[in-house]
Short mmCIF file of C-alpha atoms and ligand atoms in Angstrom, two decimals:
data_model
loop_
_atom_site.label_atom_id
_atom_site.label_comp_id
_atom_site.label_asym_id
_atom_site.label_seq_id
_atom_site.Cartn_x
_atom_site.Cartn_y
_atom_site.Cartn_z
CA LYS A 282 -0.08 0.03 0.35
CA LYS A 283 0.94 3.46 -1.09
CA VAL A 284 1.59 6.12 1.46
CA PHE A 285 0.65 9.35 0.43
CA ARG A 286 0.00 12.99 1.82
CA ILE A 287 -2.20 15.71 1.62
CA ALA A 288 -1.52 18.92 2.58
CA ILE A 289 -3.87 21.72 2.96
CA ASP A 290 -3.44 25.53 3.65
CA GLY A 291 -5.11 28.51 3.67
CA PRO A 292 -6.74 31.35 5.88
CA SER A 293 -8.66 31.42 8.67
CA ALA A 294 -12.14 29.86 8.48
CA SER A 295 -11.91 28.94 4.73
CA GLY A 296 -13.00 25.65 5.32
CA LYS A 297 -9.86 23.99 5.81
CA SER A 298 -11.13 21.27 9.05
CA THR A 299 -14.27 20.60 7.72
CA ILE A 300 -12.94 19.47 4.02
CA SER A 301 -10.34 17.47 5.58
CA LYS A 302 -12.08 16.18 8.39
CA TYR A 303 -15.05 14.80 5.85
CA LEU A 304 -11.95 13.80 3.14
CA SER A 305 -10.19 11.59 5.56
CA GLU A 306 -13.93 9.84 5.98
CA ILE A 307 -14.25 9.41 2.47
CA LEU A 308 -10.70 8.39 1.91
CA ALA A 309 -10.50 6.43 5.05
CA ILE A 310 -7.01 8.25 5.88
CA ASP A 311 -5.79 9.77 9.14
CA TYR A 312 -6.39 13.50 9.38
CA LEU A 313 -4.26 16.30 11.36
CA ASP A 314 -5.66 19.81 12.40
CA THR A 315 -2.36 21.97 13.30
CA GLY A 316 -3.92 24.68 14.15
CA ALA A 317 -5.04 22.81 16.97
CA MET A 318 -1.78 22.14 17.81
CA TYR A 319 -0.87 25.78 17.98
CA ARG A 320 -4.05 26.61 19.73
CA ALA A 321 -3.18 23.92 22.26
CA ILE A 322 0.51 25.85 23.07
CA THR A 323 -1.37 28.61 23.20
CA PHE A 324 -3.78 27.22 26.00
CA TYR A 325 -0.91 25.86 27.53
CA LEU A 326 0.61 28.87 28.37
CA LEU A 327 -2.22 31.23 29.13
CA GLU A 328 -3.42 28.65 31.79
CA ASN A 329 0.01 28.53 33.14
CA GLY A 330 0.41 32.39 33.56
CA TYR A 331 3.03 33.17 31.05
CA SER A 332 3.65 36.46 29.15
CA LEU A 333 2.88 36.09 26.27
CA THR A 334 5.13 38.78 24.36
CA ASP A 335 7.73 37.46 26.49
CA GLU A 336 9.61 35.26 24.07
CA ASN A 337 12.44 33.82 25.97
CA GLU A 338 9.89 32.75 28.33
CA ILE A 339 7.91 30.94 25.77
CA GLU A 340 11.09 29.07 24.62
CA LYS A 341 11.75 27.72 28.22
CA GLY A 342 8.03 27.18 29.02
CA ILE A 343 7.53 25.15 25.85
CA LYS A 344 10.25 22.65 26.64
CA LYS A 345 8.11 21.35 29.59
CA ILE A 346 5.16 20.68 27.05
CA ILE A 347 5.18 16.95 26.22
CA LEU A 348 2.39 16.94 23.59
CA LYS A 349 0.56 13.54 21.76
CA TYR A 350 -1.71 13.52 18.97
CA ASP A 351 -3.86 9.83 19.53
CA ASN A 352 -6.89 9.68 17.72
CA ASN A 353 -7.73 12.62 16.73
CA ASN A 354 -6.76 14.46 20.18
CA ILE A 355 -4.45 16.53 21.20
CA ILE A 356 -2.93 15.75 24.88
CA ILE A 357 -0.66 18.28 26.25
CA ASN A 358 1.29 16.84 29.65
CA ASN A 359 -1.65 13.98 29.89
CA LYS A 360 -4.56 16.43 29.42
CA ILE A 361 -7.01 15.92 26.80
CA LEU A 362 -8.22 19.45 25.31
CA LYS A 363 -11.26 19.99 23.06
CA ASP A 364 -13.05 22.68 23.87
CA GLU A 365 -10.38 24.39 25.38
CA LEU A 366 -8.94 25.13 22.12
CA ARG A 367 -11.86 27.10 20.51
CA THR A 368 -12.19 30.07 23.20
CA GLU A 369 -12.04 33.46 22.01
CA VAL A 370 -8.98 34.23 24.60
CA VAL A 371 -7.06 31.25 22.61
CA THR A 372 -8.15 32.71 19.05
CA LYS A 373 -6.89 35.76 19.68
CA ASN A 374 -3.57 35.15 21.12
CA VAL A 375 -2.60 32.01 18.68
CA SER A 376 -1.28 33.98 16.20
CA LEU A 377 0.98 35.71 18.22
CA ILE A 378 2.62 32.21 19.69
CA SER A 379 2.69 30.80 16.53
CA SER A 380 4.87 33.69 14.84
CA TYR A 381 7.77 32.46 17.59
CA SER A 382 10.30 30.20 15.81
CA SER A 383 10.64 27.89 19.50
CA VAL A 384 7.29 26.91 18.99
CA ARG A 385 7.41 26.50 14.93
CA SER A 386 10.09 24.28 15.23
CA LYS A 387 8.82 21.94 18.11
CA LEU A 388 5.76 21.58 16.44
CA VAL A 389 6.97 21.01 12.65
CA ASN A 390 8.91 18.18 14.20
CA ILE A 391 6.05 16.34 15.37
CA GLN A 392 4.00 16.93 12.36
CA ARG A 393 6.45 15.61 10.12
CA GLU A 394 7.01 12.86 12.50
CA ILE A 395 3.24 11.53 12.28
CA ALA A 396 3.01 12.00 9.12
CA LYS A 397 5.43 9.60 8.45
CA LYS A 398 3.46 6.59 9.68
CA ASN A 399 0.97 6.22 7.41
CA SER A 400 -1.57 8.01 4.78
CA ILE A 401 -2.44 11.20 5.79
CA ILE A 402 -4.13 14.93 5.50
CA LEU A 403 -2.88 18.08 7.52
CA ASP A 404 -4.24 21.34 7.46
CA GLY A 405 -2.43 24.32 8.55
CA ARG A 406 -0.49 27.60 6.70
CA ASP A 407 2.59 26.31 5.97
CA ILE A 408 1.98 22.56 5.62
CA GLY A 409 2.84 22.52 1.58
CA THR A 410 5.65 25.33 2.24
CA VAL A 411 7.59 23.73 4.65
CA VAL A 412 6.43 20.60 6.83
CA LEU A 413 5.67 18.82 3.90
CA PRO A 414 7.17 20.41 0.64
CA ASN A 415 6.80 16.68 -1.43
CA ALA A 416 3.22 16.51 -0.30
CA GLU A 417 2.15 14.38 -3.45
CA TYR A 418 -1.31 16.46 -3.14
CA LYS A 419 -1.53 20.38 -2.06
CA PHE A 420 -4.37 21.93 -2.05
CA PHE A 421 -4.92 26.45 -0.85
CA LEU A 422 -8.16 26.78 -0.13
CA VAL A 423 -9.74 30.47 -0.20
CA ALA A 424 -12.69 32.39 0.85
CA ASP A 425 -13.90 35.83 1.12
CA PRO A 426 -13.73 37.50 4.49
CA GLU A 427 -17.39 38.03 4.59
CA VAL A 428 -18.20 34.16 3.96
CA ARG A 429 -15.58 32.82 6.15
CA ALA A 430 -17.13 35.00 9.03
CA ARG A 431 -20.69 33.80 8.33
CA ARG A 432 -19.23 30.54 8.63
CA ARG A 433 -17.91 30.91 11.77
CA LEU A 434 -20.42 32.62 12.96
CA LYS A 435 -22.68 29.33 12.07
CA ASP A 436 -20.16 27.14 13.67
CA LYS A 437 -21.07 25.98 16.89
CA ASN A 438 -17.28 24.27 17.54
CA SER A 439 -16.24 28.82 17.65
CA ARG A 440 -17.08 29.57 20.56
CA LEU A 441 -17.31 33.41 20.03
CA ASN A 442 -18.90 35.67 21.80
CA MET A 443 -18.01 38.39 18.60
CA THR A 444 -20.56 40.56 16.33
CA PHE A 445 -20.28 40.01 12.93
CA ASP A 446 -18.41 42.67 11.96
CA GLU A 447 -15.88 41.77 14.88
CA ILE A 448 -15.63 38.67 13.26
CA VAL A 449 -14.89 39.87 9.80
CA GLU A 450 -12.34 42.05 11.92
CA ASP A 451 -10.82 39.64 13.41
CA ILE A 452 -10.58 37.08 10.31
CA LYS A 453 -9.10 40.28 8.66
CA ARG A 454 -6.34 40.74 11.44
CA ARG A 455 -5.21 36.99 11.98
CA ASP A 456 -4.87 36.70 7.71
CA TYR A 457 -2.44 40.01 8.24
CA LEU A 458 -0.73 38.65 10.97
CA ASP A 459 -0.12 35.13 9.51
CA SER A 460 0.94 35.82 5.62
CA THR A 461 3.59 38.69 6.92
CA ARG A 462 5.42 36.54 9.97
CA ALA A 463 8.84 36.44 9.29
CA ILE A 464 9.04 32.50 9.56
CA SER A 465 6.79 30.14 7.39
CA PRO A 466 4.02 32.86 6.75
CA LEU A 467 0.63 31.71 5.00
CA LYS A 468 1.87 31.04 1.24
CA LYS A 469 0.62 29.24 -1.35
CA ALA A 470 2.90 26.56 -2.48
CA GLU A 471 3.93 26.82 -6.11
CA ASP A 472 2.46 23.78 -6.80
CA ALA A 473 -1.03 23.75 -4.59
CA ILE A 474 -4.19 23.95 -6.37
CA VAL A 475 -6.07 26.57 -5.72
CA ILE A 476 -9.75 26.54 -4.57
CA ASP A 477 -12.27 29.49 -3.84
CA SER A 478 -15.05 27.78 -2.03
CA SER A 479 -16.71 31.16 -1.55
CA LYS A 480 -19.37 30.36 -3.38
CA LEU A 481 -19.00 26.14 -3.42
CA THR A 482 -20.63 23.66 -0.53
CA ILE A 483 -18.47 21.80 1.15
CA ASN A 484 -19.37 18.84 -0.80
CA GLU A 485 -18.20 20.69 -4.05
CA VAL A 486 -14.96 21.31 -2.55
CA VAL A 487 -14.82 17.75 -1.60
CA GLU A 488 -15.56 16.55 -5.00
CA ASN A 489 -12.93 19.24 -6.38
CA ILE A 490 -10.64 17.72 -4.18
CA LEU A 491 -11.23 14.17 -5.05
CA LYS A 492 -11.52 14.61 -9.03
CA SER A 493 -8.01 16.45 -8.73
CA ILE A 494 -6.54 13.52 -6.36
CA ARG A 495 -8.09 10.97 -9.03
CA GLY A 496 -6.86 12.45 -12.28
CA ILE A 497 -10.12 12.65 -13.97
O1 LIG B 616 -6.71 26.93 11.40
P1 LIG B 616 -6.72 27.70 13.12
O2 LIG B 616 -7.41 28.97 12.67
O3 LIG B 616 -7.57 26.60 14.02
O4 LIG B 616 -5.10 27.69 13.56
C1 LIG B 616 -5.07 29.15 14.39
C2 LIG B 616 -3.71 29.17 13.95
O5 LIG B 616 -2.55 28.71 14.20
C3 LIG B 616 -3.58 30.06 12.88
O6 LIG B 616 -4.23 31.32 12.85
C4 LIG B 616 -2.20 30.57 12.70
O7 LIG B 616 -1.78 31.67 13.40
C5 LIG B 616 -1.90 29.30 13.62
N1 LIG B 616 -1.18 27.99 12.74
C6 LIG B 616 0.45 28.11 11.91
N2 LIG B 616 0.44 26.93 11.38
C7 LIG B 616 -0.32 25.98 11.04
C8 LIG B 616 -1.15 25.98 11.62
C9 LIG B 616 -2.09 27.02 12.33
O8 LIG B 616 0.73 29.36 11.79
N3 LIG B 616 0.27 25.18 10.39
#
């Protein structure tokens, strides 16, 4: 059996995790949500009282973290994290934490290790460019900020107490931070296929991806 990797990158709320989860069920392969890992680190640092702007302290702090990925669960120092990852305070701070090189190198190593074993879909910002530049299939999902905000508002997993306009602003802010940071910015890999999901349903996006994987 041949092992293959699918990289799905794109800005926040572009539908990556919904699409990836669905696709992984259809193809019966694993799925790793790398954004959840950055969120887990952010949650841990907040919980343990770190000053999030102190990069040196954070570099020390993350050495104490043992992060495991088991059965689609993110486990930090033996604690399974789920709803904690989607809170407003984590969402607000995750882009800052994910801009630190110590955080990125720790997580990129873990992600590559996980992707070695079986066929898998990874979703994130830098999968096609940095984590798995040799992935067999690469996609870059985009959608208009307003469409993404509407989806986020409907998403019961994103526990946000924000208005539509605030969500649009937060999405644009994260787009900006993620695509302008120095290390591994959000960027389309040269060989990635762009899919604009603004006017597409989940099924249509998945169909699109399946077609290009099957080469038809
Ligand atoms: O995908 P999600 O919105 O959960 O990602 C949360 C944040 O984690 C992103 O805004 C980005 O700052 C960071 N991230 C990253 N690299 C990845 C995945 C996520 O920097 N591969």
